[in-house]
Coordinates of N, CA and C in Angstrom, one line a residue:
M1 N 53.0 -99.6 91.4 CA 52.0 -98.9 92.5 C 51.8 -97.6 91.9
D2 N 50.5 -97.5 92.0 CA 49.5 -95.9 91.5 C 49.8 -94.9 92.7
H3 N 49.4 -93.6 92.4 CA 49.6 -92.6 93.4 C 48.9 -92.7 94.6
S4 N 47.6 -93.5 94.7 CA 46.5 -93.6 95.7 C 47.2 -94.5 96.6
Q5 N 47.8 -95.7 96.0 CA 48.4 -96.6 97.0 C 49.6 -96.1 97.7
S6 N 50.5 -95.3 97.1 CA 51.8 -94.4 97.4 C 51.3 -93.7 98.5
L7 N 50.1 -92.8 98.4 CA 49.6 -91.9 99.5 C 49.2 -92.9 100.9
V8 N 48.8 -94.0 100.6 CA 48.3 -94.9 101.6 C 49.1 -95.3 102.4
L9 N 50.4 -95.6 101.7 CA 51.6 -96.4 102.4 C 52.5 -95.2 103.3
E10 N 52.5 -94.0 102.5 CA 53.1 -92.9 103.3 C 52.3 -92.7 104.5
N11 N 51.0 -92.5 104.5 CA 50.3 -92.1 105.7 C 50.2 -93.1 106.7
R12 N 50.3 -94.5 106.4 CA 50.5 -95.3 107.3 C 52.1 -95.2 107.8
S13 N 52.9 -95.1 107.3 CA 54.5 -95.1 107.7 C 54.4 -93.7 108.6
G14 N 53.6 -92.7 108.3 CA 53.6 -91.6 109.3 C 52.9 -91.7 110.5
R15 N 52.0 -92.8 110.4 CA 51.4 -93.0 111.8 C 52.2 -93.9 112.5
D16 N 52.9 -95.0 112.1 CA 53.7 -96.0 112.4 C 54.9 -95.1 113.5
F17 N 55.3 -94.1 112.5 CA 56.4 -93.4 113.0 C 56.1 -92.5 114.4
A18 N 54.8 -92.0 114.3 CA 54.4 -91.1 115.4 C 54.0 -92.2 116.7
A19 N 53.6 -93.3 116.4 CA 52.9 -94.2 117.0 C 54.3 -94.8 118.2
G20 N 55.6 -95.1 117.3 CA 56.7 -95.7 117.6 C 57.3 -94.4 118.7
A21 N 57.4 -93.4 118.2 CA 57.7 -92.5 119.2 C 56.9 -91.9 120.6
A22 N 55.8 -92.2 120.4 CA 54.6 -92.0 121.4 C 54.9 -93.2 122.5
Q23 N 55.1 -94.4 122.0 CA 55.3 -95.5 122.9 C 56.8 -95.4 123.5
M24 N 57.8 -94.8 122.8 CA 59.1 -94.8 123.5 C 59.2 -93.8 124.5
A25 N 58.3 -92.9 124.4 CA 58.3 -91.5 125.0 C 58.5 -91.7 126.7
P26 N 57.4 -92.8 127.1 CA 57.5 -93.1 128.8 C 59.2 -93.6 129.1
L27 N 59.6 -94.4 128.1 CA 61.0 -95.0 128.4 C 62.1 -93.8 128.7
C28 N 61.8 -92.7 128.0 CA 62.6 -91.6 127.8 C 62.9 -91.1 129.1
L29 N 61.8 -91.0 129.9 CA 61.8 -90.0 131.3 C 63.0 -90.6 132.1
P30 N 63.0 -92.0 132.5 CA 64.2 -92.2 133.5 C 65.4 -92.2 132.8
V31 N 65.8 -92.4 131.3 CA 67.1 -92.1 130.9 C 67.4 -90.6 131.3
L32 N 66.6 -89.8 131.1 CA 66.9 -88.0 131.2 C 68.1 -87.8 132.2
P33 N 67.9 -88.3 133.8 CA 69.2 -88.0 134.7 C 70.4 -88.9 134.2
W34 N 70.0 -90.0 133.7 CA 71.4 -90.6 133.1 C 72.0 -90.0 132.0
G35 N 71.3 -89.3 131.2 CA 71.9 -88.5 130.1 C 72.7 -87.2 130.6
V36 N 71.9 -86.6 131.7 CA 72.7 -85.6 132.4 C 74.0 -85.8 133.0
L37 N 74.0 -86.9 133.7 CA 75.2 -87.7 134.4 C 76.2 -87.9 133.3
A38 N 75.9 -88.4 132.3 CA 76.8 -88.8 131.2 C 77.6 -87.3 130.8
G39 N 76.6 -86.4 130.5 CA 77.4 -85.2 129.9 C 78.0 -84.5 130.9
S40 N 77.8 -84.4 132.2 CA 78.5 -83.8 133.3 C 79.8 -84.6 133.5
M41 N 79.7 -86.1 133.3 CA 81.2 -86.7 133.5 C 82.3 -86.6 132.2
A42 N 81.6 -86.2 130.8 CA 82.5 -86.0 129.8 C 83.1 -84.4 130.3
V43 N 82.4 -83.7 130.8 CA 83.2 -82.4 131.0 C 84.2 -82.8 132.4
Q44 N 84.0 -83.6 133.4 CA 84.8 -83.9 134.5 C 86.1 -84.7 133.8
A45 N 85.9 -85.4 132.8 CA 86.8 -86.0 132.3 C 88.0 -85.6 131.3
G46 N 87.4 -84.0 131.0 CA 88.6 -83.2 130.3 C 88.0 -83.0 129.0
L47 N 86.8 -83.3 128.4 CA 86.5 -83.2 127.1 C 86.0 -82.2 126.9
T48 N 86.0 -81.3 125.8 CA 85.3 -79.9 125.5 C 84.0 -80.2 125.2
T49 N 83.0 -79.0 125.1 CA 81.7 -79.2 124.7 C 81.5 -79.9 123.6
A50 N 82.2 -79.7 122.6 CA 82.2 -80.3 121.2 C 82.3 -81.9 121.3
Q51 N 83.5 -82.0 122.0 CA 83.6 -83.7 122.2 C 82.7 -84.3 123.1
G52 N 82.5 -83.8 124.0 CA 80.9 -84.6 124.7 C 79.9 -84.7 124.1
V53 N 79.3 -83.6 123.1 CA 78.5 -83.6 122.5 C 78.8 -84.7 121.4
G54 N 79.8 -84.6 120.9 CA 79.8 -85.8 119.8 C 80.2 -87.2 120.4
M55 N 80.4 -87.4 121.7 CA 80.5 -88.6 122.2 C 79.1 -89.3 122.3
S56 N 78.3 -88.3 122.7 CA 76.6 -88.8 123.1 C 76.1 -89.1 121.7
A57 N 76.4 -88.1 120.7 CA 76.0 -88.1 119.5 C 76.4 -89.6 118.4
L58 N 77.5 -89.9 118.9 CA 78.1 -91.1 118.0 C 78.3 -92.3 118.5
V59 N 78.5 -92.6 120.2 CA 78.3 -93.5 120.5 C 77.1 -94.1 121.0
F60 N 76.2 -93.2 121.6 CA 75.0 -93.5 121.8 C 74.8 -94.7 122.5
A61 N 75.4 -95.0 123.8 CA 75.4 -96.2 124.6 C 75.7 -95.8 126.0
G62 N 74.6 -95.4 126.9 CA 74.8 -95.0 128.1 C 75.8 -95.7 128.8
A63 N 75.6 -97.0 129.2 CA 76.6 -97.5 130.2 C 78.0 -97.5 129.7
A64 N 78.1 -97.9 128.2 CA 79.3 -97.7 127.7 C 80.2 -96.4 127.8
Q65 N 79.3 -95.1 127.8 CA 79.6 -94.0 127.8 C 80.3 -93.7 129.3
L66 N 79.5 -94.2 130.4 CA 80.0 -93.9 131.8 C 81.0 -94.5 132.2
V67 N 80.9 -95.9 131.9 CA 82.1 -96.7 132.1 C 83.4 -96.4 131.5
S68 N 83.4 -95.9 130.1 CA 84.5 -95.3 129.6 C 85.1 -94.1 130.0
L69 N 84.1 -93.2 130.4 CA 84.6 -92.1 130.8 C 85.3 -92.3 132.6
G70 N 84.5 -93.2 132.9 CA 85.0 -93.3 134.5 C 86.6 -94.2 134.3
M71 N 86.8 -94.8 133.4 CA 87.9 -95.5 133.3 C 89.1 -94.6 132.8
A72 N 88.7 -93.5 131.8 CA 89.5 -92.5 131.3 C 90.0 -91.8 132.6
M73 N 89.0 -91.5 133.5 CA 89.2 -90.4 134.7 C 90.5 -91.1 135.4
A74 N 90.2 -92.5 135.6 CA 91.1 -93.3 136.5 C 92.5 -93.8 135.9
G75 N 92.6 -93.4 134.6 CA 93.9 -93.5 133.8 C 94.2 -94.8 133.2
S76 N 92.8 -95.4 132.9 CA 93.0 -96.8 132.3 C 93.6 -96.7 130.5
G77 N 94.2 -97.6 130.2 CA 94.3 -97.5 128.7 C 93.5 -97.8 128.0
A78 N 93.6 -97.3 126.4 CA 92.7 -97.4 125.3 C 92.2 -98.9 125.2
L79 N 93.2 -99.8 125.2 CA 92.7 -101.3 124.9 C 91.8 -101.7 126.2
A80 N 92.0 -101.2 127.2 CA 91.5 -101.9 128.3 C 90.1 -101.2 128.4
I81 N 89.7 -99.9 127.8 CA 88.6 -99.4 127.8 C 87.6 -100.0 126.6
A82 N 88.4 -100.4 125.5 CA 87.6 -100.7 124.2 C 87.2 -102.3 124.8
L83 N 88.0 -103.2 125.4 CA 87.4 -104.4 125.5 C 86.3 -104.2 126.7
T84 N 86.3 -103.3 127.6 CA 85.5 -103.4 128.6 C 84.0 -102.9 127.8
V85 N 84.2 -101.8 127.1 CA 83.0 -101.3 126.2 C 82.5 -102.5 125.4
F86 N 83.2 -103.4 124.8 CA 83.0 -104.3 123.9 C 82.0 -105.5 124.6
F87 N 82.6 -105.8 125.8 CA 81.7 -106.6 126.6 C 80.4 -106.2 127.1
I88 N 80.5 -104.9 127.7 CA 79.3 -104.3 128.1 C 78.2 -104.1 127.1
T89 N 78.5 -104.3 125.7 CA 77.5 -103.8 124.8 C 77.5 -105.1 123.9
A90 N 77.9 -106.3 124.5 CA 77.7 -107.5 123.5 C 76.3 -107.8 123.5
Q91 N 75.4 -107.7 124.2 CA 74.1 -108.1 123.8 C 73.5 -107.5 122.9
H92 N 74.1 -106.2 122.3 CA 73.7 -106.1 121.1 C 73.9 -106.9 119.9
F93 N 74.8 -107.9 119.8 CA 74.7 -108.8 118.8 C 73.6 -110.0 119.1
L94 N 73.2 -110.2 120.2 CA 72.1 -111.1 120.4 C 70.6 -110.3 120.1
Y95 N 70.7 -109.1 120.3 CA 69.6 -108.2 119.6 C 69.4 -108.2 118.1
G96 N 70.7 -108.0 117.6 CA 70.6 -107.9 116.0 C 70.0 -109.3 115.6
L97 N 70.8 -110.5 116.1 CA 70.4 -111.8 115.5 C 69.1 -112.2 115.9
S98 N 68.5 -111.8 116.8 CA 67.0 -112.0 117.2 C 65.9 -111.3 116.2
M99 N 66.6 -110.2 115.8 CA 65.6 -109.3 115.0 C 66.0 -109.4 113.4
R100 N 66.9 -110.3 113.1 CA 67.4 -110.6 111.6 C 66.1 -111.0 110.9
G101 N 65.4 -112.1 111.3 CA 64.4 -112.7 110.6 C 63.4 -111.4 110.1
R102 N 63.3 -110.7 110.8 CA 62.2 -109.5 110.7 C 62.7 -108.7 109.8
V103 N 63.9 -108.3 109.8 CA 64.5 -107.1 109.1 C 65.3 -107.5 108.0
S104 N 65.7 -108.6 107.8 CA 66.6 -108.9 106.7 C 66.0 -108.7 105.3
A105 N 64.6 -108.5 105.2 CA 64.0 -108.3 103.8 C 64.0 -106.5 103.5
W106 N 64.2 -105.9 104.6 CA 64.1 -104.2 104.3 C 65.4 -103.8 103.8
P107 N 65.2 -102.8 103.0 CA 66.5 -102.2 102.3 C 67.4 -101.6 103.6
A108 N 68.7 -101.8 103.0 CA 69.7 -101.0 103.8 C 69.6 -99.8 104.3
R109 N 69.0 -98.8 103.6 CA 68.5 -97.5 104.1 C 67.7 -97.6 105.3
L110 N 67.1 -98.5 105.7 CA 66.4 -98.9 106.8 C 67.2 -99.5 107.9
R111 N 67.7 -100.5 107.4 CA 68.3 -101.6 108.4 C 69.4 -100.5 109.1
L112 N 70.5 -100.0 108.5 CA 71.6 -99.5 108.8 C 71.1 -98.4 110.0
P113 N 70.2 -97.2 109.9 CA 69.7 -96.5 110.8 C 69.3 -97.0 112.0
L114 N 68.4 -98.2 111.7 CA 67.9 -99.1 112.6 C 68.9 -99.9 113.6
G115 N 70.1 -100.4 112.9 CA 71.0 -100.8 113.6 C 71.7 -100.0 114.8
F116 N 72.0 -98.7 114.3 CA 72.5 -97.5 115.2 C 71.6 -97.3 116.2
L117 N 70.2 -96.9 116.1 CA 69.3 -96.6 117.1 C 69.0 -97.8 118.0
L118 N 69.6 -98.9 117.9 CA 69.2 -100.4 118.5 C 69.6 -99.9 120.0
T119 N 68.8 -100.0 121.0 CA 69.0 -99.9 122.2 C 68.4 -101.0 122.9
D120 N 68.6 -101.2 124.3 CA 67.7 -102.2 125.2 C 66.4 -101.8 125.0
E121 N 66.0 -100.5 125.1 CA 64.7 -100.1 125.1 C 63.7 -100.3 123.6
L122 N 64.8 -100.1 122.7 CA 64.1 -100.3 121.3 C 63.7 -101.9 121.1
F123 N 64.7 -102.7 121.6 CA 64.6 -104.2 121.4 C 63.3 -104.5 122.4
A124 N 63.2 -103.8 123.6 CA 62.0 -104.3 124.1 C 60.7 -104.1 123.4
L125 N 60.7 -102.8 122.7 CA 59.5 -102.3 122.0 C 59.3 -103.2 120.8
S126 N 60.5 -103.9 120.3 CA 60.4 -104.6 119.0 C 59.8 -105.8 119.2
C127 N 59.9 -106.4 120.3 CA 59.2 -107.7 120.6 C 57.9 -107.6 120.8
A128 N 57.3 -106.5 120.8 CA 55.8 -106.3 120.7 C 55.1 -106.8 119.3
R129 N 53.9 -107.0 119.2 CA 53.3 -107.5 118.0 C 52.6 -106.2 117.4
G130 N 52.2 -106.0 116.2 CA 51.3 -105.1 115.7 C 52.4 -104.3 114.9
G131 N 52.2 -102.8 115.1 CA 53.0 -102.0 114.3 C 54.3 -102.3 114.7
A132 N 54.9 -102.9 115.9 CA 56.2 -102.9 116.2 C 57.0 -103.6 115.3
Q133 N 56.3 -104.3 114.3 CA 57.0 -105.1 113.4 C 57.4 -104.3 112.1
R134 N 56.8 -103.0 112.2 CA 57.1 -102.0 111.0 C 58.3 -101.1 111.2
P135 N 58.9 -101.0 109.9 CA 60.3 -100.1 110.2 C 59.7 -98.8 110.7
A136 N 58.7 -98.0 110.2 CA 58.7 -96.7 110.5 C 58.5 -96.7 111.9
Y137 N 57.6 -97.7 112.8 CA 57.5 -97.7 114.1 C 58.6 -97.6 114.8
L138 N 59.7 -98.5 114.3 CA 60.8 -98.8 115.1 C 61.9 -97.5 115.0
L139 N 61.7 -96.9 113.9 CA 62.6 -96.0 113.6 C 62.1 -94.6 114.3
G140 N 60.8 -94.3 114.5 CA 60.3 -93.6 115.3 C 60.6 -93.6 116.6
A141 N 60.6 -94.7 117.2 CA 60.7 -95.0 118.5 C 62.2 -94.9 118.9
G142 N 63.3 -95.4 118.0 CA 64.5 -95.2 118.2 C 65.1 -93.6 118.0
L143 N 64.5 -92.9 117.0 CA 64.7 -91.5 117.0 C 64.1 -90.8 118.3
M144 N 63.4 -91.0 118.7 CA 62.7 -90.4 120.0 C 63.7 -90.4 121.1
F145 N 64.0 -91.9 121.4 CA 65.1 -92.0 122.5 C 66.4 -91.7 122.2
Y146 N 66.8 -91.3 121.1 CA 68.3 -90.8 120.7 C 68.2 -89.1 120.8
L147 N 67.3 -88.5 120.4 CA 67.0 -87.2 120.8 C 67.1 -87.0 122.0
S148 N 66.1 -87.7 123.0 CA 66.1 -87.3 124.3 C 67.5 -87.7 125.1
W149 N 68.2 -88.7 124.6 CA 69.4 -88.8 125.2 C 70.6 -87.9 124.6
L150 N 70.5 -87.3 123.6 CA 71.2 -86.4 122.9 C 71.0 -85.0 123.9
L151 N 69.8 -84.5 124.0 CA 69.5 -83.3 124.6 C 69.7 -83.4 126.0
S152 N 69.6 -84.5 126.7 CA 69.8 -84.7 128.1 C 71.2 -84.6 128.3
S153 N 72.3 -85.3 127.4 CA 73.5 -85.1 127.7 C 73.9 -83.5 127.4
I154 N 73.3 -83.0 126.5 CA 73.9 -81.7 126.3 C 73.5 -80.7 127.6
A155 N 72.3 -81.2 128.1 CA 72.1 -80.5 129.5 C 73.0 -80.8 130.3
G156 N 73.3 -81.9 130.6 CA 74.4 -82.4 131.7 C 75.8 -81.4 131.4
I157 N 76.3 -81.4 130.1 CA 77.1 -80.6 129.8 C 77.4 -79.2 130.3
A158 N 76.1 -78.8 129.9 CA 76.0 -77.3 130.5 C 75.8 -77.2 132.0
M159 N 75.4 -78.1 132.6 CA 74.9 -77.9 133.9 C 76.6 -78.1 134.7
A160 N 77.1 -78.9 133.9 CA 78.4 -79.5 134.6 C 79.3 -78.1 135.2
N161 N 79.3 -77.0 134.3 CA 79.7 -75.7 134.6 C 79.2 -75.0 135.6
T162 N 78.0 -75.1 135.8 CA 77.1 -74.5 136.9 C 76.8 -75.0 138.1
V163 N 76.7 -76.5 138.0 CA 76.4 -77.2 139.2 C 77.3 -78.3 139.5
P164 N 78.3 -78.1 140.3 CA 79.5 -78.8 140.6 C 79.0 -80.2 141.2
D165 N 79.7 -81.1 140.7 CA 79.8 -82.4 141.3 C 78.3 -83.0 141.4
L166 N 77.8 -83.2 140.1 CA 76.5 -83.8 140.0 C 76.3 -85.2 140.3
G167 N 77.7 -85.9 140.4 CA 77.4 -87.3 140.6 C 76.6 -87.5 142.3
R168 N 77.1 -86.2 143.1 CA 76.6 -86.8 144.4 C 75.1 -86.7 144.4
L169 N 74.5 -86.5 143.2 CA 72.8 -86.3 143.1 C 72.3 -87.7 142.9
H170 N 73.2 -88.8 142.7 CA 72.9 -90.2 142.5 C 71.9 -90.1 141.5
L171 N 72.3 -89.6 140.3 CA 71.5 -89.6 139.2 C 71.5 -91.2 138.6
D172 N 72.7 -91.9 138.9 CA 72.9 -93.0 138.4 C 71.7 -93.9 138.8
F173 N 70.9 -93.5 139.5 CA 69.9 -94.6 139.8 C 68.6 -94.6 138.8
S174 N 68.8 -93.6 137.9 CA 68.0 -94.0 136.7 C 68.3 -94.7 135.8
I175 N 69.3 -95.5 135.9 CA 69.7 -96.8 135.2 C 69.0 -97.9 135.6
I176 N 68.8 -98.0 137.1 CA 67.9 -99.0 137.4 C 66.4 -98.8 137.3
A177 N 65.8 -97.4 137.3 CA 64.6 -97.1 136.7 C 64.2 -97.5 135.4
T178 N 65.4 -97.3 134.5 CA 65.0 -97.6 133.2 C 65.1 -99.1 132.9
F179 N 65.7 -100.0 133.6 CA 65.7 -101.5 133.3 C 64.5 -102.1 133.9
V180 N 64.1 -101.5 135.2 CA 62.8 -101.8 135.8 C 61.8 -101.5 135.0
A181 N 61.4 -100.6 134.3 CA 60.5 -100.2 133.5 C 60.5 -101.1 132.2
I182 N 61.6 -101.3 131.9 CA 61.7 -102.2 130.4 C 61.5 -103.8 130.9
V183 N 62.0 -104.2 131.8 CA 62.0 -105.6 132.2 C 60.5 -106.1 133.1
V184 N 59.9 -105.2 134.1 CA 58.8 -105.7 134.6 C 57.5 -106.0 133.8
P185 N 57.2 -105.2 132.8 CA 56.0 -105.5 132.0 C 56.3 -107.1 131.2
M186 N 57.5 -107.1 130.8 CA 57.6 -108.3 130.1 C 58.1 -109.7 131.1
V187 N 57.7 -109.7 132.3 CA 57.9 -110.8 133.4 C 56.4 -111.3 133.4
K188 N 56.0 -111.9 132.7 CA 54.4 -112.5 132.5 C 54.4 -114.2 133.0
R189 N 55.2 -114.8 132.6 CA 55.1 -116.1 133.1 C 55.6 -116.7 134.2
R190 N 54.9 -117.8 135.0 CA 55.4 -118.0 136.3 C 57.0 -118.2 136.5
S191 N 57.5 -119.0 135.4 CA 58.9 -119.5 135.5 C 59.9 -118.0 135.6
A192 N 59.2 -117.1 134.7 CA 60.1 -115.8 134.5 C 60.3 -114.9 136.0
R193 N 58.8 -115.0 136.7 CA 58.8 -114.4 137.9 C 59.5 -115.0 138.9
C194 N 59.7 -116.4 138.8 CA 60.6 -117.3 139.8 C 62.0 -116.9 139.7
G195 N 62.4 -116.7 138.3 CA 63.8 -116.3 138.0 C 63.9 -114.9 138.3
A196 N 63.1 -113.9 138.4 CA 63.5 -112.7 138.6 C 63.5 -112.4 140.0
L197 N 62.7 -113.1 140.7 CA 62.7 -112.9 142.3 C 63.9 -113.5 142.9
F198 N 64.1 -114.7 142.3 CA 65.5 -115.5 142.8 C 66.7 -114.6 142.5
S199 N 66.8 -113.8 141.6 CA 67.9 -113.0 141.1 C 68.0 -111.9 142.2
L200 N 66.8 -111.3 142.4 CA 66.7 -109.9 143.4 C 67.3 -110.3 144.7
L201 N 66.8 -111.7 145.2 CA 67.0 -111.8 146.3 C 68.7 -112.6 146.8
A202 N 68.8 -113.2 145.5 CA 70.4 -113.7 145.5 C 71.6 -112.3 145.5
A203 N 70.9 -111.3 144.6 CA 71.6 -110.2 144.4 C 71.8 -109.3 145.9
M204 N 71.0 -109.4 146.4 CA 70.8 -108.6 147.9 C 71.7 -109.3 148.8
L205 N 71.4 -110.8 148.9 CA 72.3 -111.4 149.8 C 73.7 -111.6 149.3
L206 N 74.2 -111.6 148.2 CA 75.5 -111.6 147.6 C 76.1 -110.2 148.1
A207 N 75.6 -109.0 147.9 CA 75.9 -107.9 148.2 C 76.1 -107.6 149.6
W208 N 75.2 -108.1 150.4 CA 75.4 -108.0 152.0 C 76.6 -108.7 152.3
L209 N 77.1 -109.8 151.6 CA 78.1 -110.7 151.9 C 79.4 -110.3 151.3
G210 N 79.2 -109.2 150.6 CA 80.5 -108.5 149.8 C 80.9 -109.3 148.9
V211 N 80.3 -110.4 148.2 CA 80.9 -111.1 147.1 C 81.2 -110.2 145.8
E212 N 82.2 -110.2 145.4 CA 82.6 -109.6 144.3 C 81.7 -110.3 142.8
G213 N 81.3 -109.5 142.0 CA 80.4 -110.2 140.8 C 79.2 -110.7 141.1
G214 N 78.8 -110.3 142.6 CA 77.5 -110.7 142.8 C 76.3 -110.8 141.9
I215 N 76.1 -109.6 141.2 CA 75.1 -109.3 140.4 C 75.3 -110.2 138.9
V216 N 76.4 -110.6 138.7 CA 76.3 -111.5 137.4 C 76.0 -112.8 137.9
I217 N 76.6 -113.4 139.2 CA 76.1 -114.5 139.6 C 74.9 -114.7 139.9
A218 N 74.0 -113.7 140.5 CA 72.7 -113.6 140.7 C 71.8 -113.9 139.3
G219 N 72.3 -113.2 138.4 CA 71.7 -113.2 137.1 C 71.9 -114.4 136.4
A220 N 72.8 -114.9 136.4 CA 73.0 -116.5 135.9 C 72.0 -117.3 136.7
A221 N 72.2 -117.1 138.1 CA 71.4 -118.2 139.0 C 69.9 -118.3 138.6
G222 N 69.6 -116.9 138.6 CA 68.1 -116.5 138.2 C 67.7 -117.1 136.9
M223 N 68.5 -117.1 135.8 CA 68.1 -117.8 134.7 C 68.1 -119.1 134.6
L224 N 69.0 -119.8 135.3 CA 68.9 -121.1 135.6 C 67.6 -121.5 136.4
V225 N 67.1 -120.7 137.2 CA 66.2 -121.2 138.3 C 64.9 -121.0 137.2
A226 N 64.7 -119.7 136.1 CA 63.5 -120.0 135.4 C 63.5 -120.8 134.5
V227 N 64.7 -121.5 134.1 CA 64.5 -122.7 133.0 C 63.9 -123.8 133.7
L228 N 64.5 -124.1 135.0 CA 64.0 -125.2 135.8 C 62.5 -125.1 136.2
A229 N 62.1 -124.0 136.6 CA 60.7 -123.5 136.7 C 59.8 -124.1 135.6
A230 N 60.5 -123.6 134.6 CA 59.6 -123.7 133.2 C 59.5 -125.4 132.7
R231 N 60.7 -126.0 133.2 CA 60.4 -127.3 132.9 C 59.9 -128.1 133.7
L232 N 59.7 -127.8 135.1 CA 58.9 -128.6 135.9 C 57.4 -128.1 136.0
G233 N 57.1 -126.8 135.4 CA 56.0 -126.5 135.3 C 55.2 -126.9 133.9
G234 N 55.9 -127.3 133.2 CA 55.5 -127.7 131.8 C 55.3 -126.6 130.8
E235 N 55.8 -125.7 131.1 CA 55.6 -124.2 130.1 C 56.0 -124.6 128.7
K236 N 55.5 -124.3 127.8 CA 55.9 -124.2 126.3 C 56.7 -122.8 125.7
A237 N 57.6 -123.0 125.1 CA 58.2 -121.8 124.4 C 57.4 -121.0 123.6

């Protein structure tokens, strides 16, 4: 490869990296309160500032951090916390398998950081076409989300010492907002809309009835409805 070709590739990689960061930026906004909540919970759980920052920097999994901190505050054992976090984050195995065909040819220096940065939001962007199939795009998007999460967590740690009981502000609503922002643009087929609507109505009904595990039941039922709607409607994969 000559010098001119190398410059072209570097310029394209730079543009892809910037494009990925720009595309991820809107998805970073609803996660900021989530990060603030995680940071404040780390302080409430008795972690030092360094430990709280280290947890967000190394774990980088919002739901897992919130659940593990809550369980630790409730006195749960390490094994129970580890098993719970494993099941909460199990979808990442599916994300990895889904992306394997696209990234298997990339060198380890790209695959390893991408594996660390892989989140629900990054996987959603990876399903798009065009630049989203290139490593620089995905790394730019993943790094943007990572930095947003880390900085918001640090802000939560700092605020925990000045603003008591941040949990009463219901910052965890940002979790719902984040997944709405991810899922809604992807619900395009009629069968998917049927499944999503059924899940929503079923979840509301089961919650009103006080059924434990209603969200899981509603989700599974919604997927079944979507499959049936696709078959009855003759949709192709």
